Amino acid sequence: MTAPTTPPAPTPGTSASRAERIGDAALDLLVERGMRGLTHRAVDERAGLPQGSTSNHARTRQALLETAVRRQVDREVRVLAPEELPGRVPDGDAGDLVDALALALHRYLTDHRALLVSRYELALEATRRPELRAFFDNAGSAFHGPLITMMAAAGSPAPERHALSLIAWCEGLMFSCAVGSFHSAVPGLAELRSGFDELLRGMLGTRP
């Protein structure tokens, strides 16, 4: 399997906070070693912090996992930020929505595959920890509302159902291309745009 890319370092000229360093180190460890490799001591070592720093920030394993989830969300929000996606922000035009979705998915699959791996590790752990499940789901819900709004603006007669279908399609493609059987055959931007075009045309009854 092709190794996921290394998560990006803090933007030059900025200094990551201790919480961000701990969160980034936790995500790195999840990608490289899986859930068993995520320990307070290992995070200290990976983040280059004095021993005990992670325990002071997140005393329990649940708190450490929540720190990782927060940083996961922060990093994914940055991937999806409008300024990171060339072109127009969707404002009701289905064509703009197709472009934005294709660009976002392409960024994940080419530059941020490690973020997908760490997300899957956290999602699987959430199935075993009810307290993490609630936290994970609440954090992830921040991504659903904007897509529902964009689908409604594009003319969807059932924006919530259509948003769910889009998310499920994206999740399936990301899993297949990041860790599944298509990891070595990542679709290009034009292919992704065609896929979104076909999906939205069926949902909206028009050609984006």
JSON list of C-alpha atoms in Angstrom, two decimals:
[
{"chain": "A", "resi": 1, "resn": "MET", "atom": "CA", "xyz": [0.00, 0.00, 0.00]},
{"chain": "A", "resi": 2, "resn": "THR", "atom": "CA", "xyz": [1.27, 3.47, -0.82]},
{"chain": "A", "resi": 3, "resn": "ALA", "atom": "CA", "xyz": [2.30, 5.26, 2.36]},
{"chain": "A", "resi": 4, "resn": "PRO", "atom": "CA", "xyz": [0.14, 8.28, 3.23]},
{"chain": "A", "resi": 5, "resn": "THR", "atom": "CA", "xyz": [1.77, 11.64, 2.99]},
{"chain": "A", "resi": 6, "resn": "THR", "atom": "CA", "xyz": [3.16, 13.23, 6.15]},
{"chain": "A", "resi": 7, "resn": "PRO", "atom": "CA", "xyz": [0.78, 15.77, 7.77]},
{"chain": "A", "resi": 8, "resn": "PRO", "atom": "CA", "xyz": [1.86, 19.34, 7.02]},
{"chain": "A", "resi": 9, "resn": "ALA", "atom": "CA", "xyz": [3.96, 21.25, 9.50]},
{"chain": "A", "resi": 10, "resn": "PRO", "atom": "CA", "xyz": [2.74, 24.56, 10.95]},
{"chain": "A", "resi": 11, "resn": "THR", "atom": "CA", "xyz": [2.73, 27.43, 8.49]},
{"chain": "A", "resi": 12, "resn": "PRO", "atom": "CA", "xyz": [6.12, 29.17, 8.33]},
{"chain": "A", "resi": 13, "resn": "GLY", "atom": "CA", "xyz": [6.20, 32.20, 10.57]},
{"chain": "A", "resi": 14, "resn": "THR", "atom": "CA", "xyz": [3.77, 30.73, 13.08]},
{"chain": "A", "resi": 15, "resn": "SER", "atom": "CA", "xyz": [4.39, 28.78, 16.27]},
{"chain": "A", "resi": 16, "resn": "ALA", "atom": "CA", "xyz": [2.16, 25.84, 17.08]},
{"chain": "A", "resi": 17, "resn": "SER", "atom": "CA", "xyz": [0.68, 25.87, 20.57]},
{"chain": "A", "resi": 18, "resn": "ARG", "atom": "CA", "xyz": [1.47, 23.01, 22.94]},
{"chain": "A", "resi": 19, "resn": "ALA", "atom": "CA", "xyz": [-2.03, 21.62, 22.41]},
{"chain": "A", "resi": 20, "resn": "GLU", "atom": "CA", "xyz": [-1.50, 21.68, 18.63]},
{"chain": "A", "resi": 21, "resn": "ARG", "atom": "CA", "xyz": [1.89, 19.97, 18.95]},
{"chain": "A", "resi": 22, "resn": "ILE", "atom": "CA", "xyz": [0.36, 17.27, 21.12]},
{"chain": "A", "resi": 23, "resn": "GLY", "atom": "CA", "xyz": [-2.56, 16.86, 18.72]},
{"chain": "A", "resi": 24, "resn": "ASP", "atom": "CA", "xyz": [-0.29, 16.69, 15.66]},
{"chain": "A", "resi": 25, "resn": "ALA", "atom": "CA", "xyz": [1.98, 14.16, 17.36]},
{"chain": "A", "resi": 26, "resn": "ALA", "atom": "CA", "xyz": [-1.03, 12.03, 18.31]},
{"chain": "A", "resi": 27, "resn": "LEU", "atom": "CA", "xyz": [-2.27, 12.01, 14.72]},
{"chain": "A", "resi": 28, "resn": "ASP", "atom": "CA", "xyz": [1.20, 11.12, 13.43]},
{"chain": "A", "resi": 29, "resn": "LEU", "atom": "CA", "xyz": [1.36, 8.17, 15.81]},
{"chain": "A", "resi": 30, "resn": "LEU", "atom": "CA", "xyz": [-2.10, 6.95, 14.81]},
{"chain": "A", "resi": 31, "resn": "VAL", "atom": "CA", "xyz": [-1.03, 6.94, 11.17]},
{"chain": "A", "resi": 32, "resn": "GLU", "atom": "CA", "xyz": [2.30, 5.21, 11.77]},
{"chain": "A", "resi": 33, "resn": "ARG", "atom": "CA", "xyz": [1.55, 2.83, 14.65]},
{"chain": "A", "resi": 34, "resn": "GLY", "atom": "CA", "xyz": [-2.21, 2.61, 14.99]},
{"chain": "A", "resi": 35, "resn": "MET", "atom": "CA", "xyz": [-4.20, 3.00, 18.18]},
{"chain": "A", "resi": 36, "resn": "ARG", "atom": "CA", "xyz": [-1.85, 0.81, 20.25]},
{"chain": "A", "resi": 37, "resn": "GLY", "atom": "CA", "xyz": [1.02, 3.13, 19.48]},
{"chain": "A", "resi": 38, "resn": "LEU", "atom": "CA", "xyz": [-0.79, 6.16, 20.90]},
{"chain": "A", "resi": 39, "resn": "THR", "atom": "CA", "xyz": [0.50, 6.66, 24.44]},
{"chain": "A", "resi": 40, "resn": "HIS", "atom": "CA", "xyz": [1.23, 9.74, 26.49]},
{"chain": "A", "resi": 41, "resn": "ARG", "atom": "CA", "xyz": [4.94, 8.93, 26.54]},
{"chain": "A", "resi": 42, "resn": "ALA", "atom": "CA", "xyz": [5.06, 8.37, 22.78]},
{"chain": "A", "resi": 43, "resn": "VAL", "atom": "CA", "xyz": [3.32, 11.70, 22.17]},
{"chain": "A", "resi": 44, "resn": "ASP", "atom": "CA", "xyz": [5.86, 13.49, 24.36]},
{"chain": "A", "resi": 45, "resn": "GLU", "atom": "CA", "xyz": [8.69, 11.94, 22.36]},
{"chain": "A", "resi": 46, "resn": "ARG", "atom": "CA", "xyz": [7.16, 12.65, 18.98]},
{"chain": "A", "resi": 47, "resn": "ALA", "atom": "CA", "xyz": [6.26, 16.25, 19.87]},
{"chain": "A", "resi": 48, "resn": "GLY", "atom": "CA", "xyz": [9.72, 16.90, 21.38]},
{"chain": "A", "resi": 49, "resn": "LEU", "atom": "CA", "xyz": [8.19, 17.86, 24.71]},
{"chain": "A", "resi": 50, "resn": "PRO", "atom": "CA", "xyz": [9.47, 17.15, 28.24]},
{"chain": "A", "resi": 51, "resn": "GLN", "atom": "CA", "xyz": [8.26, 13.87, 29.69]},
{"chain": "A", "resi": 52, "resn": "GLY", "atom": "CA", "xyz": [4.89, 14.34, 31.38]},
{"chain": "A", "resi": 53, "resn": "SER", "atom": "CA", "xyz": [3.78, 17.26, 29.17]},
{"chain": "A", "resi": 54, "resn": "THR", "atom": "CA", "xyz": [1.05, 15.26, 27.45]},
{"chain": "A", "resi": 55, "resn": "SER", "atom": "CA", "xyz": [-0.21, 13.88, 30.76]},
{"chain": "A", "resi": 56, "resn": "ASN", "atom": "CA", "xyz": [-0.45, 17.42, 32.13]},
{"chain": "A", "resi": 57, "resn": "HIS", "atom": "CA", "xyz": [-2.49, 18.48, 29.10]},
{"chain": "A", "resi": 58, "resn": "ALA", "atom": "CA", "xyz": [-4.64, 15.33, 28.83]},
{"chain": "A", "resi": 59, "resn": "ARG", "atom": "CA", "xyz": [-4.51, 13.22, 31.96]},
{"chain": "A", "resi": 60, "resn": "THR", "atom": "CA", "xyz": [-6.65, 10.31, 30.77]},
{"chain": "A", "resi": 61, "resn": "ARG", "atom": "CA", "xyz": [-6.67, 8.30, 27.56]},
{"chain": "A", "resi": 62, "resn": "GLN", "atom": "CA", "xyz": [-10.12, 9.69, 26.80]},
{"chain": "A", "resi": 63, "resn": "ALA", "atom": "CA", "xyz": [-8.75, 13.23, 27.12]},
{"chain": "A", "resi": 64, "resn": "LEU", "atom": "CA", "xyz": [-5.85, 12.35, 24.82]},
{"chain": "A", "resi": 65, "resn": "LEU", "atom": "CA", "xyz": [-8.25, 10.92, 22.23]},
{"chain": "A", "resi": 66, "resn": "GLU", "atom": "CA", "xyz": [-10.40, 14.04, 22.45]},
{"chain": "A", "resi": 67, "resn": "THR", "atom": "CA", "xyz": [-7.30, 16.16, 21.89]},
{"chain": "A", "resi": 68, "resn": "ALA", "atom": "CA", "xyz": [-6.57, 14.10, 18.77]},
{"chain": "A", "resi": 69, "resn": "VAL", "atom": "CA", "xyz": [-10.15, 14.50, 17.52]},
{"chain": "A", "resi": 70, "resn": "ARG", "atom": "CA", "xyz": [-10.05, 18.28, 18.03]},
{"chain": "A", "resi": 71, "resn": "ARG", "atom": "CA", "xyz": [-6.81, 18.53, 16.08]},
{"chain": "A", "resi": 72, "resn": "GLN", "atom": "CA", "xyz": [-8.20, 16.23, 13.39]},
{"chain": "A", "resi": 73, "resn": "VAL", "atom": "CA", "xyz": [-11.16, 18.58, 12.93]},
{"chain": "A", "resi": 74, "resn": "ASP", "atom": "CA", "xyz": [-8.92, 21.66, 12.94]},
{"chain": "A", "resi": 75, "resn": "ARG", "atom": "CA", "xyz": [-6.72, 20.17, 10.24]},
{"chain": "A", "resi": 76, "resn": "GLU", "atom": "CA", "xyz": [-9.67, 19.06, 8.10]},
{"chain": "A", "resi": 77, "resn": "VAL", "atom": "CA", "xyz": [-11.31, 22.46, 8.38]},
{"chain": "A", "resi": 78, "resn": "ARG", "atom": "CA", "xyz": [-8.07, 23.91, 7.05]},
{"chain": "A", "resi": 79, "resn": "VAL", "atom": "CA", "xyz": [-8.13, 21.52, 4.08]},
{"chain": "A", "resi": 80, "resn": "LEU", "atom": "CA", "xyz": [-11.66, 22.64, 3.26]},
{"chain": "A", "resi": 81, "resn": "ALA", "atom": "CA", "xyz": [-11.13, 26.38, 3.85]},
{"chain": "A", "resi": 82, "resn": "PRO", "atom": "CA", "xyz": [-12.33, 28.45, 0.85]},
{"chain": "A", "resi": 83, "resn": "GLU", "atom": "CA", "xyz": [-8.96, 30.17, 0.54]},
{"chain": "A", "resi": 84, "resn": "GLU", "atom": "CA", "xyz": [-7.34, 26.77, 0.08]},
{"chain": "A", "resi": 85, "resn": "LEU", "atom": "CA", "xyz": [-9.64, 25.88, -2.80]},
{"chain": "A", "resi": 86, "resn": "PRO", "atom": "CA", "xyz": [-9.07, 27.91, -5.98]},
{"chain": "A", "resi": 87, "resn": "GLY", "atom": "CA", "xyz": [-12.18, 29.21, -7.66]},
{"chain": "A", "resi": 88, "resn": "ARG", "atom": "CA", "xyz": [-15.48, 30.53, -6.46]},
{"chain": "A", "resi": 89, "resn": "VAL", "atom": "CA", "xyz": [-17.12, 29.58, -3.20]},
{"chain": "A", "resi": 90, "resn": "PRO", "atom": "CA", "xyz": [-20.46, 27.84, -3.96]},
{"chain": "A", "resi": 91, "resn": "ASP", "atom": "CA", "xyz": [-23.30, 30.34, -3.68]},
{"chain": "A", "resi": 92, "resn": "GLY", "atom": "CA", "xyz": [-26.14, 28.41, -5.27]},
{"chain": "A", "resi": 93, "resn": "ASP", "atom": "CA", "xyz": [-24.59, 27.61, -8.61]},
{"chain": "A", "resi": 94, "resn": "ALA", "atom": "CA", "xyz": [-24.45, 23.83, -9.06]},
{"chain": "A", "resi": 95, "resn": "GLY", "atom": "CA", "xyz": [-21.40, 24.10, -11.30]},
{"chain": "A", "resi": 96, "resn": "ASP", "atom": "CA", "xyz": [-19.48, 25.95, -8.59]},
{"chain": "A", "resi": 97, "resn": "LEU", "atom": "CA", "xyz": [-20.56, 23.29, -6.09]},
{"chain": "A", "resi": 98, "resn": "VAL", "atom": "CA", "xyz": [-19.22, 20.53, -8.34]},
{"chain": "A", "resi": 99, "resn": "ASP", "atom": "CA", "xyz": [-15.91, 22.36, -8.72]},
{"chain": "A", "resi": 100, "resn": "ALA", "atom": "CA", "xyz": [-15.57, 22.95, -4.96]},
{"chain": "A", "resi": 101, "resn": "LEU", "atom": "CA", "xyz": [-16.39, 19.36, -4.05]},
{"chain": "A", "resi": 102, "resn": "ALA", "atom": "CA", "xyz": [-14.02, 17.93, -6.66]},
{"chain": "A", "resi": 103, "resn": "LEU", "atom": "CA", "xyz": [-11.18, 20.21, -5.54]},
{"chain": "A", "resi": 104, "resn": "ALA", "atom": "CA", "xyz": [-11.70, 19.36, -1.87]},
{"chain": "A", "resi": 105, "resn": "LEU", "atom": "CA", "xyz": [-11.76, 15.63, -2.52]},
{"chain": "A", "resi": 106, "resn": "HIS", "atom": "CA", "xyz": [-8.73, 15.86, -4.78]},
{"chain": "A", "resi": 107, "resn": "ARG", "atom": "CA", "xyz": [-6.78, 17.68, -2.04]},
{"chain": "A", "resi": 108, "resn": "TYR", "atom": "CA", "xyz": [-7.60, 14.92, 0.44]},
{"chain": "A", "resi": 109, "resn": "LEU", "atom": "CA", "xyz": [-6.53, 12.15, -1.93]},
{"chain": "A", "resi": 110, "resn": "THR", "atom": "CA", "xyz": [-3.30, 13.76, -3.11]},
{"chain": "A", "resi": 111, "resn": "ASP", "atom": "CA", "xyz": [-1.98, 15.92, -0.25]},
{"chain": "A", "resi": 112, "resn": "HIS", "atom": "CA", "xyz": [-3.75, 14.78, 2.90]},
{"chain": "A", "resi": 113, "resn": "ARG", "atom": "CA", "xyz": [-4.11, 11.01, 2.79]},
{"chain": "A", "resi": 114, "resn": "ALA", "atom": "CA", "xyz": [-2.54, 10.73, 6.25]},
{"chain": "A", "resi": 115, "resn": "LEU", "atom": "CA", "xyz": [-5.43, 12.75, 7.67]},
{"chain": "A", "resi": 116, "resn": "LEU", "atom": "CA", "xyz": [-7.83, 10.17, 6.28]},
{"chain": "A", "resi": 117, "resn": "VAL", "atom": "CA", "xyz": [-5.90, 7.34, 7.96]},
{"chain": "A", "resi": 118, "resn": "SER", "atom": "CA", "xyz": [-5.92, 9.07, 11.35]},
{"chain": "A", "resi": 119, "resn": "ARG", "atom": "CA", "xyz": [-9.64, 9.79, 10.94]},
{"chain": "A", "resi": 120, "resn": "TYR", "atom": "CA", "xyz": [-10.35, 6.10, 10.32]},
{"chain": "A", "resi": 121, "resn": "GLU", "atom": "CA", "xyz": [-8.32, 5.10, 13.38]},
{"chain": "A", "resi": 122, "resn": "LEU", "atom": "CA", "xyz": [-10.32, 7.50, 15.55]},
{"chain": "A", "resi": 123, "resn": "ALA", "atom": "CA", "xyz": [-13.63, 6.44, 14.01]},
{"chain": "A", "resi": 124, "resn": "LEU", "atom": "CA", "xyz": [-12.92, 2.77, 14.70]},
{"chain": "A", "resi": 125, "resn": "GLU", "atom": "CA", "xyz": [-11.92, 3.50, 18.29]},
{"chain": "A", "resi": 126, "resn": "ALA", "atom": "CA", "xyz": [-15.15, 5.46, 18.71]},
{"chain": "A", "resi": 127, "resn": "THR", "atom": "CA", "xyz": [-17.13, 2.29, 17.94]},
{"chain": "A", "resi": 128, "resn": "ARG", "atom": "CA", "xyz": [-15.60, 0.75, 21.09]},
{"chain": "A", "resi": 129, "resn": "ARG", "atom": "CA", "xyz": [-15.82, 3.78, 23.37]},
{"chain": "A", "resi": 130, "resn": "PRO", "atom": "CA", "xyz": [-19.30, 5.30, 23.77]},
{"chain": "A", "resi": 131, "resn": "GLU", "atom": "CA", "xyz": [-17.85, 8.39, 25.43]},
{"chain": "A", "resi": 132, "resn": "LEU", "atom": "CA", "xyz": [-15.59, 8.97, 22.42]},
{"chain": "A", "resi": 133, "resn": "ARG", "atom": "CA", "xyz": [-18.42, 8.18, 20.00]},
{"chain": "A", "resi": 134, "resn": "ALA", "atom": "CA", "xyz": [-20.47, 11.11, 21.26]},
{"chain": "A", "resi": 135, "resn": "PHE", "atom": "CA", "xyz": [-17.47, 13.45, 21.12]},
{"chain": "A", "resi": 136, "resn": "PHE", "atom": "CA", "xyz": [-16.41, 12.25, 17.67]},
{"chain": "A", "resi": 137, "resn": "ASP", "atom": "CA", "xyz": [-19.92, 12.58, 16.22]},
{"chain": "A", "resi": 138, "resn": "ASN", "atom": "CA", "xyz": [-20.41, 16.05, 17.68]},
{"chain": "A", "resi": 139, "resn": "ALA", "atom": "CA", "xyz": [-17.09, 17.23, 16.24]},
{"chain": "A", "resi": 140, "resn": "GLY", "atom": "CA", "xyz": [-17.88, 15.79, 12.82]},
{"chain": "A", "resi": 141, "resn": "SER", "atom": "CA", "xyz": [-21.31, 17.39, 12.66]},
{"chain": "A", "resi": 142, "resn": "ALA", "atom": "CA", "xyz": [-19.62, 20.72, 11.91]},
{"chain": "A", "resi": 143, "resn": "PHE", "atom": "CA", "xyz": [-19.06, 19.50, 8.35]},
{"chain": "A", "resi": 144, "resn": "HIS", "atom": "CA", "xyz": [-22.64, 18.43, 7.69]},
{"chain": "A", "resi": 145, "resn": "GLY", "atom": "CA", "xyz": [-24.50, 21.71, 8.11]},
{"chain": "A", "resi": 146, "resn": "PRO", "atom": "CA", "xyz": [-22.61, 23.68, 5.44]},
{"chain": "A", "resi": 147, "resn": "LEU", "atom": "CA", "xyz": [-23.10, 20.92, 2.87]},
{"chain": "A", "resi": 148, "resn": "ILE", "atom": "CA", "xyz": [-26.83, 20.75, 3.59]},
{"chain": "A", "resi": 149, "resn": "THR", "atom": "CA", "xyz": [-26.99, 24.53, 3.13]},
{"chain": "A", "resi": 150, "resn": "MET", "atom": "CA", "xyz": [-25.09, 24.33, -0.17]},
{"chain": "A", "resi": 151, "resn": "MET", "atom": "CA", "xyz": [-27.38, 21.56, -1.45]},
{"chain": "A", "resi": 152, "resn": "ALA", "atom": "CA", "xyz": [-30.45, 23.61, -0.58]},
{"chain": "A", "resi": 153, "resn": "ALA", "atom": "CA", "xyz": [-28.97, 26.67, -2.34]},
{"chain": "A", "resi": 154, "resn": "ALA", "atom": "CA", "xyz": [-28.26, 24.56, -5.42]},
{"chain": "A", "resi": 155, "resn": "GLY", "atom": "CA", "xyz": [-31.94, 23.61, -5.64]},
{"chain": "A", "resi": 156, "resn": "SER", "atom": "CA", "xyz": [-32.07, 20.22, -3.96]},
{"chain": "A", "resi": 157, "resn": "PRO", "atom": "CA", "xyz": [-35.65, 19.19, -3.07]},
{"chain": "A", "resi": 158, "resn": "ALA", "atom": "CA", "xyz": [-34.24, 17.06, -0.22]},
{"chain": "A", "resi": 159, "resn": "PRO", "atom": "CA", "xyz": [-31.00, 18.72, 0.93]},
{"chain": "A", "resi": 160, "resn": "GLU", "atom": "CA", "xyz": [-30.47, 16.61, 4.06]},
{"chain": "A", "resi": 161, "resn": "ARG", "atom": "CA", "xyz": [-30.94, 13.31, 2.22]},
{"chain": "A", "resi": 162, "resn": "HIS", "atom": "CA", "xyz": [-28.85, 14.45, -0.71]},
{"chain": "A", "resi": 163, "resn": "ALA", "atom": "CA", "xyz": [-26.09, 15.71, 1.59]},
{"chain": "A", "resi": 164, "resn": "LEU", "atom": "CA", "xyz": [-26.00, 12.30, 3.26]},
{"chain": "A", "resi": 165, "resn": "SER", "atom": "CA", "xyz": [-25.69, 10.61, -0.14]},
{"chain": "A", "resi": 166, "resn": "LEU", "atom": "CA", "xyz": [-22.85, 12.93, -1.15]},
{"chain": "A", "resi": 167, "resn": "ILE", "atom": "CA", "xyz": [-21.01, 12.38, 2.12]},
{"chain": "A", "resi": 168, "resn": "ALA", "atom": "CA", "xyz": [-21.41, 8.60, 1.81]},
{"chain": "A", "resi": 169, "resn": "TRP", "atom": "CA", "xyz": [-20.10, 8.68, -1.77]},
{"chain": "A", "resi": 170, "resn": "CYS", "atom": "CA", "xyz": [-17.12, 10.80, -0.77]},
{"chain": "A", "resi": 171, "resn": "GLU", "atom": "CA", "xyz": [-16.35, 8.65, 2.26]},
{"chain": "A", "resi": 172, "resn": "GLY", "atom": "CA", "xyz": [-16.46, 5.48, 0.17]},
{"chain": "A", "resi": 173, "resn": "LEU", "atom": "CA", "xyz": [-14.15, 6.94, -2.46]},
{"chain": "A", "resi": 174, "resn": "MET", "atom": "CA", "xyz": [-11.72, 8.30, 0.12]},
{"chain": "A", "resi": 175, "resn": "PHE", "atom": "CA", "xyz": [-11.54, 4.98, 1.97]},
{"chain": "A", "resi": 176, "resn": "SER", "atom": "CA", "xyz": [-11.01, 3.01, -1.24]},
{"chain": "A", "resi": 177, "resn": "CYS", "atom": "CA", "xyz": [-8.28, 5.36, -2.47]},
{"chain": "A", "resi": 178, "resn": "ALA", "atom": "CA", "xyz": [-6.52, 5.94, 0.85]},
{"chain": "A", "resi": 179, "resn": "VAL", "atom": "CA", "xyz": [-6.45, 2.46, 2.40]},
{"chain": "A", "resi": 180, "resn": "GLY", "atom": "CA", "xyz": [-8.54, 0.22, 0.16]},
{"chain": "A", "resi": 181, "resn": "SER", "atom": "CA", "xyz": [-8.16, -1.62, -3.11]},
{"chain": "A", "resi": 182, "resn": "PHE", "atom": "CA", "xyz": [-7.82, 1.57, -5.19]},
{"chain": "A", "resi": 183, "resn": "HIS", "atom": "CA", "xyz": [-4.98, 3.09, -3.15]},
{"chain": "A", "resi": 184, "resn": "SER", "atom": "CA", "xyz": [-2.72, 3.02, -6.22]},
{"chain": "A", "resi": 185, "resn": "ALA", "atom": "CA", "xyz": [-5.33, 4.34, -8.65]},
{"chain": "A", "resi": 186, "resn": "VAL", "atom": "CA", "xyz": [-6.35, 7.71, -7.26]},
{"chain": "A", "resi": 187, "resn": "PRO", "atom": "CA", "xyz": [-8.71, 9.50, -9.69]},
{"chain": "A", "resi": 188, "resn": "GLY", "atom": "CA", "xyz": [-7.65, 12.82, -11.13]},
{"chain": "A", "resi": 189, "resn": "LEU", "atom": "CA", "xyz": [-9.46, 16.12, -10.70]},
{"chain": "A", "resi": 190, "resn": "ALA", "atom": "CA", "xyz": [-11.35, 15.77, -13.99]},
{"chain": "A", "resi": 191, "resn": "GLU", "atom": "CA", "xyz": [-12.58, 12.29, -13.03]},
{"chain": "A", "resi": 192, "resn": "LEU", "atom": "CA", "xyz": [-13.74, 13.51, -9.66]},
{"chain": "A", "resi": 193, "resn": "ARG", "atom": "CA", "xyz": [-15.56, 16.41, -11.25]},
{"chain": "A", "resi": 194, "resn": "SER", "atom": "CA", "xyz": [-17.33, 14.03, -13.63]},
{"chain": "A", "resi": 195, "resn": "GLY", "atom": "CA", "xyz": [-18.38, 11.87, -10.69]},
{"chain": "A", "resi": 196, "resn": "PHE", "atom": "CA", "xyz": [-19.84, 14.81, -8.77]},
{"chain": "A", "resi": 197, "resn": "ASP", "atom": "CA", "xyz": [-21.46, 16.09, -11.96]},
{"chain": "A", "resi": 198, "resn": "GLU", "atom": "CA", "xyz": [-23.26, 12.77, -12.43]},
{"chain": "A", "resi": 199, "resn": "LEU", "atom": "CA", "xyz": [-24.36, 12.61, -8.80]},
{"chain": "A", "resi": 200, "resn": "LEU", "atom": "CA", "xyz": [-25.71, 16.15, -8.66]},
{"chain": "A", "resi": 201, "resn": "ARG", "atom": "CA", "xyz": [-27.38, 15.87, -12.03]},
{"chain": "A", "resi": 202, "resn": "GLY", "atom": "CA", "xyz": [-29.37, 12.94, -10.70]},
{"chain": "A", "resi": 203, "resn": "MET", "atom": "CA", "xyz": [-30.22, 14.72, -7.46]},
{"chain": "A", "resi": 204, "resn": "LEU", "atom": "CA", "xyz": [-31.08, 18.10, -8.92]},
{"chain": "A", "resi": 205, "resn": "GLY", "atom": "CA", "xyz": [-32.56, 16.95, -12.19]},
{"chain": "A", "resi": 206, "resn": "THR", "atom": "CA", "xyz": [-30.30, 19.31, -14.13]},
{"chain": "A", "resi": 207, "resn": "ARG", "atom": "CA", "xyz": [-26.76, 19.28, -15.46]},
{"chain": "A", "resi": 208, "resn": "PRO", "atom": "CA", "xyz": [-24.44, 21.23, -13.13]}
]
